[in-house]
Coordinates of C-alpha atoms and ligand atoms in Angstrom, one line a residue:
M1 CA -12.2 7.5 25.7
F2 CA -11.7 3.7 25.7
T3 CA -8.5 1.5 26.7
V4 CA -7.7 -1.1 23.3
N5 CA -4.8 -3.5 23.0
A6 CA -2.5 -2.3 20.3
Y7 CA 1.4 -3.7 19.2
A8 CA 3.4 -0.8 18.9
A9 CA 6.9 0.6 18.1
T10 CA 8.8 2.1 21.6
S11 CA 11.3 3.3 19.3
A12 CA 13.3 3.1 15.7
T13 CA 15.5 0.3 16.6
E14 CA 13.6 -1.9 19.5
P15 CA 10.8 -5.0 18.6
L16 CA 7.4 -3.8 18.8
V17 CA 5.9 -5.0 21.7
R18 CA 2.2 -5.3 23.0
T19 CA 0.8 -2.6 24.8
T20 CA -2.4 -1.0 25.0
L21 CA -4.1 2.6 23.8
E22 CA -6.4 5.0 24.0
R23 CA -9.0 5.7 21.7
R24 CA -11.9 8.6 21.1
D25 CA -15.3 7.9 21.4
A26 CA -16.9 7.4 18.6
G27 CA -18.7 11.1 17.6
P28 CA -21.6 11.9 15.4
R29 CA -20.3 10.9 11.9
D30 CA -17.7 8.1 13.0
V31 CA -17.7 4.6 12.8
L32 CA -16.5 2.5 14.9
I33 CA -14.5 -0.3 13.3
E34 CA -13.6 -4.1 14.9
I35 CA -10.5 -4.6 13.5
K36 CA -10.2 -8.2 12.2
Y37 CA -7.1 -8.2 9.9
A38 CA -4.3 -5.6 9.4
G39 CA -1.7 -6.0 6.6
I40 CA 1.9 -5.0 7.1
C41 CA 3.3 -2.4 4.5
H42 CA 7.0 -2.3 4.1
S43 CA 5.7 1.9 4.7
D44 CA 5.0 0.6 8.1
I45 CA 8.9 -0.2 8.8
H46 CA 9.9 2.6 7.0
C47 CA 8.1 4.7 9.0
V48 CA 8.8 3.3 12.6
R49 CA 12.3 2.8 11.8
G50 CA 12.6 6.5 11.1
D51 CA 13.4 5.8 7.8
W52 CA 11.3 9.1 6.3
G53 CA 12.5 11.1 10.0
P54 CA 11.5 11.3 13.3
V55 CA 8.1 9.9 14.7
P56 CA 6.2 10.1 17.3
Y57 CA 6.6 6.8 20.0
P58 CA 4.9 4.9 20.8
L59 CA 3.3 4.5 17.9
A60 CA 0.9 1.7 16.8
P61 CA 1.5 1.0 12.6
G62 CA -0.9 0.0 10.2
H63 CA -2.5 1.2 7.3
E64 CA -4.2 -1.8 5.8
I65 CA -7.3 -2.0 8.0
A66 CA -10.4 -4.5 7.7
G67 CA -12.7 -5.3 9.8
V68 CA -16.5 -5.0 10.9
V69 CA -18.3 -1.9 12.1
T70 CA -19.9 -2.1 15.7
Q71 CA -20.9 1.4 16.5
V72 CA -22.2 4.1 13.9
G73 CA -22.5 7.9 15.1
S74 CA -25.7 9.3 15.6
E75 CA -25.1 11.7 11.8
V76 CA -23.3 8.9 10.4
T77 CA -25.3 7.2 6.9
K78 CA -23.2 5.2 5.0
Y79 CA -22.6 2.2 7.3
A80 CA -24.6 0.4 9.3
V81 CA -23.2 -2.0 12.2
G82 CA -22.2 -5.1 10.7
D83 CA -20.9 -4.0 7.1
R84 CA -17.4 -5.3 6.1
V85 CA -15.0 -2.3 5.5
G86 CA -11.7 -1.1 4.9
V87 CA -9.5 2.0 6.1
G88 CA -6.2 3.0 4.5
C89 CA -3.7 5.3 4.8
M90 CA -5.7 8.3 5.5
V91 CA -8.7 9.0 8.0
N92 CA -9.3 12.7 7.1
S93 CA -8.4 15.7 5.0
C94 CA -9.3 19.2 5.0
R95 CA -12.4 18.6 2.3
T96 CA -12.1 21.9 0.8
C97 CA -8.4 22.5 -0.9
D98 CA -8.8 22.0 -4.5
S99 CA -7.3 18.2 -4.5
C100 CA -10.1 17.3 -1.8
L101 CA -12.6 18.6 -3.7
K102 CA -11.2 16.9 -6.8
G103 CA -11.4 13.4 -4.7
E104 CA -7.5 13.3 -4.5
E105 CA -7.7 13.3 -0.6
Q106 CA -4.3 12.1 -0.7
Y107 CA -2.9 15.4 -2.4
C108 CA -4.5 17.1 0.6
L109 CA -2.8 20.7 -0.1
N110 CA -3.9 21.5 4.1
G111 CA -2.0 18.1 4.8
M112 CA -4.3 14.6 5.1
T113 CA -4.4 13.3 8.5
M114 CA -2.3 9.6 8.2
T115 CA -3.7 6.8 9.8
Y116 CA -0.9 6.6 12.2
G117 CA 1.5 9.3 13.3
S118 CA -0.5 12.1 12.4
V119 CA -2.4 14.5 14.8
D120 CA -6.2 13.5 14.8
K121 CA -9.2 15.8 15.5
D122 CA -9.5 15.4 18.5
G123 CA -5.8 16.9 19.4
T124 CA -4.3 13.1 19.7
L125 CA -1.8 11.4 17.7
T126 CA -3.1 8.7 15.4
Q127 CA -2.4 5.4 15.8
G128 CA -2.9 2.3 13.3
G129 CA -4.2 -0.7 13.0
Y130 CA -2.4 -2.7 14.4
S131 CA -5.1 -2.4 17.1
T132 CA -8.4 -4.3 18.1
H133 CA -10.8 -1.5 17.5
I134 CA -10.6 2.1 15.1
V135 CA -12.9 5.2 15.0
V136 CA -13.0 6.8 11.7
D137 CA -14.9 9.5 10.1
E138 CA -17.2 7.4 7.8
D139 CA -15.8 9.7 5.0
F140 CA -12.5 7.8 4.7
V141 CA -14.2 4.3 5.2
V142 CA -15.0 2.1 2.4
R143 CA -16.9 -0.6 1.8
V144 CA -15.4 -4.2 1.5
P145 CA -17.3 -6.5 -1.7
D146 CA -18.8 -9.5 -0.2
S147 CA -16.7 -11.3 -2.4
V148 CA -13.5 -10.7 -1.0
A149 CA -12.5 -12.1 2.0
L150 CA -11.5 -9.5 4.9
D151 CA -7.5 -11.0 5.1
E152 CA -7.5 -11.1 1.5
A153 CA -8.7 -8.2 1.7
A154 CA -6.9 -5.8 4.2
P155 CA -3.2 -5.2 1.8
L156 CA -5.8 -4.0 -0.5
L157 CA -6.3 -0.6 1.4
C158 CA -2.7 0.4 0.8
A159 CA -0.8 -2.1 -1.6
G160 CA -4.2 -2.4 -4.0
I161 CA -4.9 1.4 -4.6
T162 CA -1.2 2.3 -4.9
T163 CA -1.2 0.3 -7.8
Y164 CA -4.5 0.9 -9.4
S165 CA -4.5 4.2 -9.3
P166 CA -1.2 4.8 -11.8
L167 CA -2.2 2.4 -13.6
H168 CA -5.3 3.3 -13.9
R169 CA -4.1 6.6 -14.9
W170 CA -1.2 5.8 -16.9
G171 CA -3.8 3.5 -18.6
A172 CA -2.4 0.3 -18.4
G173 CA -4.6 -1.6 -20.8
P174 CA -4.8 -3.8 -24.1
G175 CA -1.7 -2.8 -26.2
K176 CA 0.3 -1.6 -23.4
K177 CA 3.3 -3.2 -22.5
V178 CA 3.3 -2.3 -18.7
A179 CA 6.3 -3.6 -16.2
I180 CA 6.4 -4.0 -12.7
V181 CA 9.3 -3.3 -10.9
G182 CA 10.0 -4.9 -7.4
L183 CA 7.2 -8.2 -6.6
G184 CA 6.9 -7.6 -3.3
G185 CA 3.4 -6.5 -1.8
L186 CA 2.9 -3.4 -4.3
G187 CA 4.6 -5.5 -7.1
H188 CA 2.4 -8.5 -7.0
M189 CA -1.0 -6.5 -6.5
G190 CA 0.3 -4.4 -9.7
V191 CA 0.8 -7.6 -11.5
K192 CA -2.9 -8.6 -10.9
F193 CA -4.5 -5.3 -11.8
A194 CA -1.8 -4.6 -14.7
H195 CA -3.3 -8.0 -15.9
A196 CA -6.7 -7.6 -15.6
L197 CA -7.0 -4.3 -17.2
G198 CA -5.5 -5.9 -20.4
A199 CA -2.1 -5.0 -20.6
E200 CA 1.1 -7.1 -21.5
V201 CA 2.6 -7.5 -18.3
T202 CA 6.5 -8.1 -17.5
V203 CA 8.1 -8.6 -13.6
L204 CA 11.3 -6.9 -13.5
S205 CA 12.5 -9.2 -10.1
Q206 CA 16.0 -9.0 -8.4
S207 CA 16.3 -12.9 -9.8
L208 CA 14.2 -15.5 -11.3
K209 CA 13.4 -17.5 -7.6
K210 CA 9.7 -16.1 -7.7
T211 CA 9.2 -16.8 -11.4
D212 CA 6.3 -19.2 -11.3
D213 CA 4.3 -17.2 -9.0
G214 CA 5.2 -14.0 -10.9
L215 CA 3.0 -16.0 -14.2
R216 CA 0.6 -17.0 -12.0
L217 CA -0.5 -13.8 -10.5
G218 CA -1.3 -12.7 -14.7
A219 CA 2.5 -11.7 -15.7
D220 CA 3.4 -12.5 -19.4
H221 CA 7.0 -12.2 -18.6
Y222 CA 9.5 -12.7 -16.2
Y223 CA 13.2 -11.4 -15.9
A224 CA 16.1 -10.9 -13.8
T225 CA 17.1 -7.4 -13.1
S226 CA 20.8 -8.9 -11.7
D227 CA 21.2 -10.2 -15.6
P228 CA 22.8 -7.1 -17.5
A229 CA 21.3 -8.8 -20.8
T230 CA 17.6 -8.1 -19.1
F231 CA 18.5 -4.6 -20.0
E232 CA 20.1 -5.1 -23.3
E233 CA 17.2 -7.5 -24.7
L234 CA 14.5 -4.6 -23.0
A235 CA 15.7 -1.6 -23.8
G236 CA 12.9 0.8 -25.9
T237 CA 10.3 -1.6 -24.6
F238 CA 7.4 -0.4 -22.2
D239 CA 4.8 2.2 -22.4
L240 CA 4.5 1.9 -18.2
I241 CA 7.0 0.9 -15.7
V242 CA 6.3 1.1 -12.0
N243 CA 8.7 0.8 -9.7
T244 CA 8.0 -0.1 -6.4
V245 CA 11.3 -0.9 -5.1
S246 CA 11.5 -0.1 -1.0
A247 CA 15.5 1.0 -2.0
K248 CA 17.8 3.0 -3.9
L249 CA 17.7 1.8 -8.1
D250 CA 19.6 2.9 -10.9
L251 CA 17.0 5.1 -12.3
D252 CA 18.9 5.4 -15.8
A253 CA 19.0 1.9 -16.5
Y254 CA 15.4 1.3 -15.8
L255 CA 14.2 4.0 -17.4
S256 CA 16.4 2.9 -20.9
L257 CA 13.2 0.4 -21.0
L258 CA 10.7 2.9 -21.9
A259 CA 9.5 3.2 -25.6
V260 CA 9.4 6.8 -26.8
G261 CA 7.1 8.7 -25.0
G262 CA 6.9 6.2 -22.3
T263 CA 6.6 6.8 -18.3
M264 CA 8.2 5.1 -15.4
V265 CA 6.1 5.9 -12.0
N266 CA 7.6 5.7 -8.9
V267 CA 5.9 4.3 -5.7
G268 CA 8.4 2.5 -4.1
A269 CA 9.3 5.7 -1.0
P270 CA 13.3 4.7 -0.4
R271 CA 15.2 6.3 2.6
E272 CA 17.4 7.6 0.4
P273 CA 17.3 10.2 -2.5
L274 CA 17.5 8.7 -6.0
S275 CA 18.7 10.4 -9.2
L276 CA 18.8 10.3 -13.1
S277 CA 20.4 11.8 -15.8
V278 CA 17.8 13.9 -17.8
F279 CA 19.4 12.4 -20.9
S280 CA 17.5 9.3 -20.0
L281 CA 14.0 11.5 -20.0
L282 CA 15.0 13.8 -23.1
S283 CA 16.4 11.3 -26.0
R284 CA 13.3 9.3 -26.2
G285 CA 10.7 12.4 -24.6
R286 CA 10.3 10.0 -21.1
S287 CA 8.7 10.9 -18.3
Y288 CA 9.4 10.0 -14.7
A289 CA 6.6 10.7 -11.9
G290 CA 5.5 9.9 -8.8
S291 CA 2.0 8.6 -7.1
S292 CA 0.5 8.3 -3.8
I293 CA -1.9 5.7 -3.0
G294 CA -5.1 7.1 -3.9
G295 CA -8.3 9.2 -3.1
I296 CA -11.4 8.0 -1.0
R297 CA -13.4 7.5 -4.2
E298 CA -10.6 5.7 -6.4
T299 CA -9.8 3.1 -3.1
Q300 CA -13.7 2.6 -3.0
E301 CA -13.6 2.1 -7.3
M302 CA -10.7 0.0 -7.0
L303 CA -12.4 -2.4 -3.9
D304 CA -15.2 -2.8 -7.1
F305 CA -13.0 -4.2 -8.8
C306 CA -11.3 -6.1 -7.0
G307 CA -14.8 -7.4 -6.0
E308 CA -15.5 -8.0 -10.0
H309 CA -12.9 -9.7 -10.8
G310 CA -12.2 -12.1 -7.8
I311 CA -9.1 -10.2 -6.7
G312 CA -7.6 -9.8 -3.4
A313 CA -4.1 -10.3 -2.0
E314 CA -2.1 -13.3 -1.9
I315 CA -1.4 -13.5 1.8
E316 CA 0.4 -15.1 4.7
V317 CA -1.6 -14.3 8.1
I318 CA 0.5 -14.2 11.2
P319 CA -0.8 -14.3 15.0
V320 CA 0.5 -10.9 16.1
D321 CA 3.5 -11.9 17.8
K322 CA 5.5 -12.8 14.1
V323 CA 5.5 -9.2 13.3
N324 CA 9.3 -8.1 14.4
E325 CA 10.0 -11.7 12.3
A326 CA 8.2 -10.6 9.4
Y327 CA 9.2 -7.1 9.2
E328 CA 13.1 -8.8 9.2
R329 CA 11.5 -11.2 6.1
V330 CA 9.9 -8.0 4.5
L331 CA 13.5 -6.4 4.7
S332 CA 15.0 -9.6 2.8
S333 CA 12.8 -9.8 -0.1
D334 CA 11.1 -12.8 1.6
V335 CA 7.5 -12.1 1.4
R336 CA 4.9 -13.8 -0.2
Y337 CA 3.3 -11.4 -1.1
R338 CA 2.1 -9.6 2.1
F339 CA 1.8 -10.7 5.6
V340 CA -1.2 -9.7 7.4
I341 CA -1.6 -9.7 11.2
D342 CA -5.1 -12.1 12.7
I343 CA -5.9 -9.2 15.1
A344 CA -8.1 -11.9 16.9
T345 CA -4.5 -12.8 18.4
L346 CA -4.4 -9.5 19.8
A347 CA -7.3 -10.0 21.9
Ligands
NAP1 P1 7.7 -5.1 -0.1 O1 6.7 -6.1 0.1 O2 8.9 -5.3 0.4 O3 8.5 -5.3 -1.8 C1 9.3 -4.5 -2.2 C2 10.4 -5.2 -3.7 O4 11.2 -4.9 -4.1 C3 10.9 -6.6 -2.9 O5 9.8 -7.3 -2.8 C4 11.9 -6.6 -4.0 O6 11.1 -7.6 -5.2 C5 12.1 -5.3 -4.3 N1 13.6 -5.6 -3.6 C6 13.3 -4.9 -2.4 N2 15.0 -4.3 -2.6 C7 15.4 -4.2 -3.3 C8 16.8 -3.8 -4.0 N3 17.8 -3.5 -3.1 N4 16.8 -4.0 -5.2 C9 16.1 -4.3 -6.2 N5 14.8 -4.3 -5.6 C10 14.4 -4.5 -4.6 O7 7.4 -3.3 -0.3 P2 6.0 -3.1 -0.2 O8 5.4 -2.9 0.7 O9 5.3 -3.8 -1.6 O10 6.6 -1.3 -0.7 C11 7.7 -0.9 -1.6 C12 7.9 0.7 -1.0 O11 6.7 1.7 -1.9 C13 8.3 0.5 -0.5 O12 9.2 1.8 -0.4 C14 7.0 1.5 0.7 O13 7.3 2.4 1.7 C15 6.4 2.1 -0.8 N6 5.1 2.5 -1.0 C16 4.9 3.8 -1.6 C17 3.0 3.8 -1.4 C18 2.9 5.5 -2.1 O14 1.8 5.7 -1.8 N7 3.5 5.5 -3.1 C19 2.3 3.2 -0.6 C20 2.8 2.2 0.2 C21 4.3 1.9 0.1 P3 11.7 -8.5 -5.5 O15 12.6 -9.6 -4.9 O16 11.1 -9.2 -6.6 O17 13.0 -7.8 -6.5
ZN2 ZN1 0.8 1.3 2.9

């Protein structure tokens, strides 16, 4: 074991604080990563504040990790010291169930090991990326393309893959009308990917405040959902809607925007249950679906896509002591468009 500096929650209600954590020594198949940047995902906030149920404290969140390999175990074949790498929401899975064999470790039937708040292979609690180093099995490490800066790469490990995966699976591309609901961390990546895939992209945001940004990021249209006229004008329009909103929404209103046979995919994970009228689906053969991050293979594919298309996240880099302030800004939809912690400020 060795000790690392970290920034962690000690309860659901108190601010995160500087602390230290123990990490396991790198085993034969492990990679030791010096973390350079960690993105702040809204899931970190849901999780440490107990929105999704009780969690163990102290807990260092962070599952958008970008850094450099500083040590590899004797059996590691994919990575070498000095490689630029990332770690997302998972650090292990059973590797034998149908989902794992298909490369969808996020749907591991025996439960994947989350980057923080899970039981690790040595029996200790996993701790996330708001820390200076992490030890991860090489199979759950991905490579950051040379053309993507590490700070802009960090958010790709969750916000990136969580939007890339459903856009890909539900066929966003030329001739498809795609709406992204919520222009936050996930939403802004959704706009970039849907645009790069060739779809006609519409942002549905609470207000028109971020219109210029939305259009610059690749949207063709931008509407305010606070204006009831939006729902009249866009009724029956979209082939695909990706809902990234972290709070409860009137699903029926959004489903009414789908064309015949269209699909709305929920990636937002609010603490409150969402409900809908089945007639919103039946009347036009519409589907309502969910999607969770993406598998390791798909995460690498997404990163390579970013490398080829010059895509990174739009970020605001902050020192670690600004994390609590950043949380409040995320909660008030005042994020443009991902906070990324400069981990050098934890050293
Ligand atoms: P975020 O940066 O806070 O973005 C969420 C956006 O939703 C906000 O910027 C805002 O956009 C909109 N919004 C917030 N409150 C709203 C309200 N009351 N009504 C309508 N719109 C509202 O959060 P994020 O990091 O992108 O995460 C979004 C959600 O996805 C969270 O619930 C998170 O836990 C979840 N998530 C899921 C997965 C998965 O695998 N499925 C992975 C990562 C995150 P506008 O200002 O443009 O309206
Ligand atoms: Zn996340």
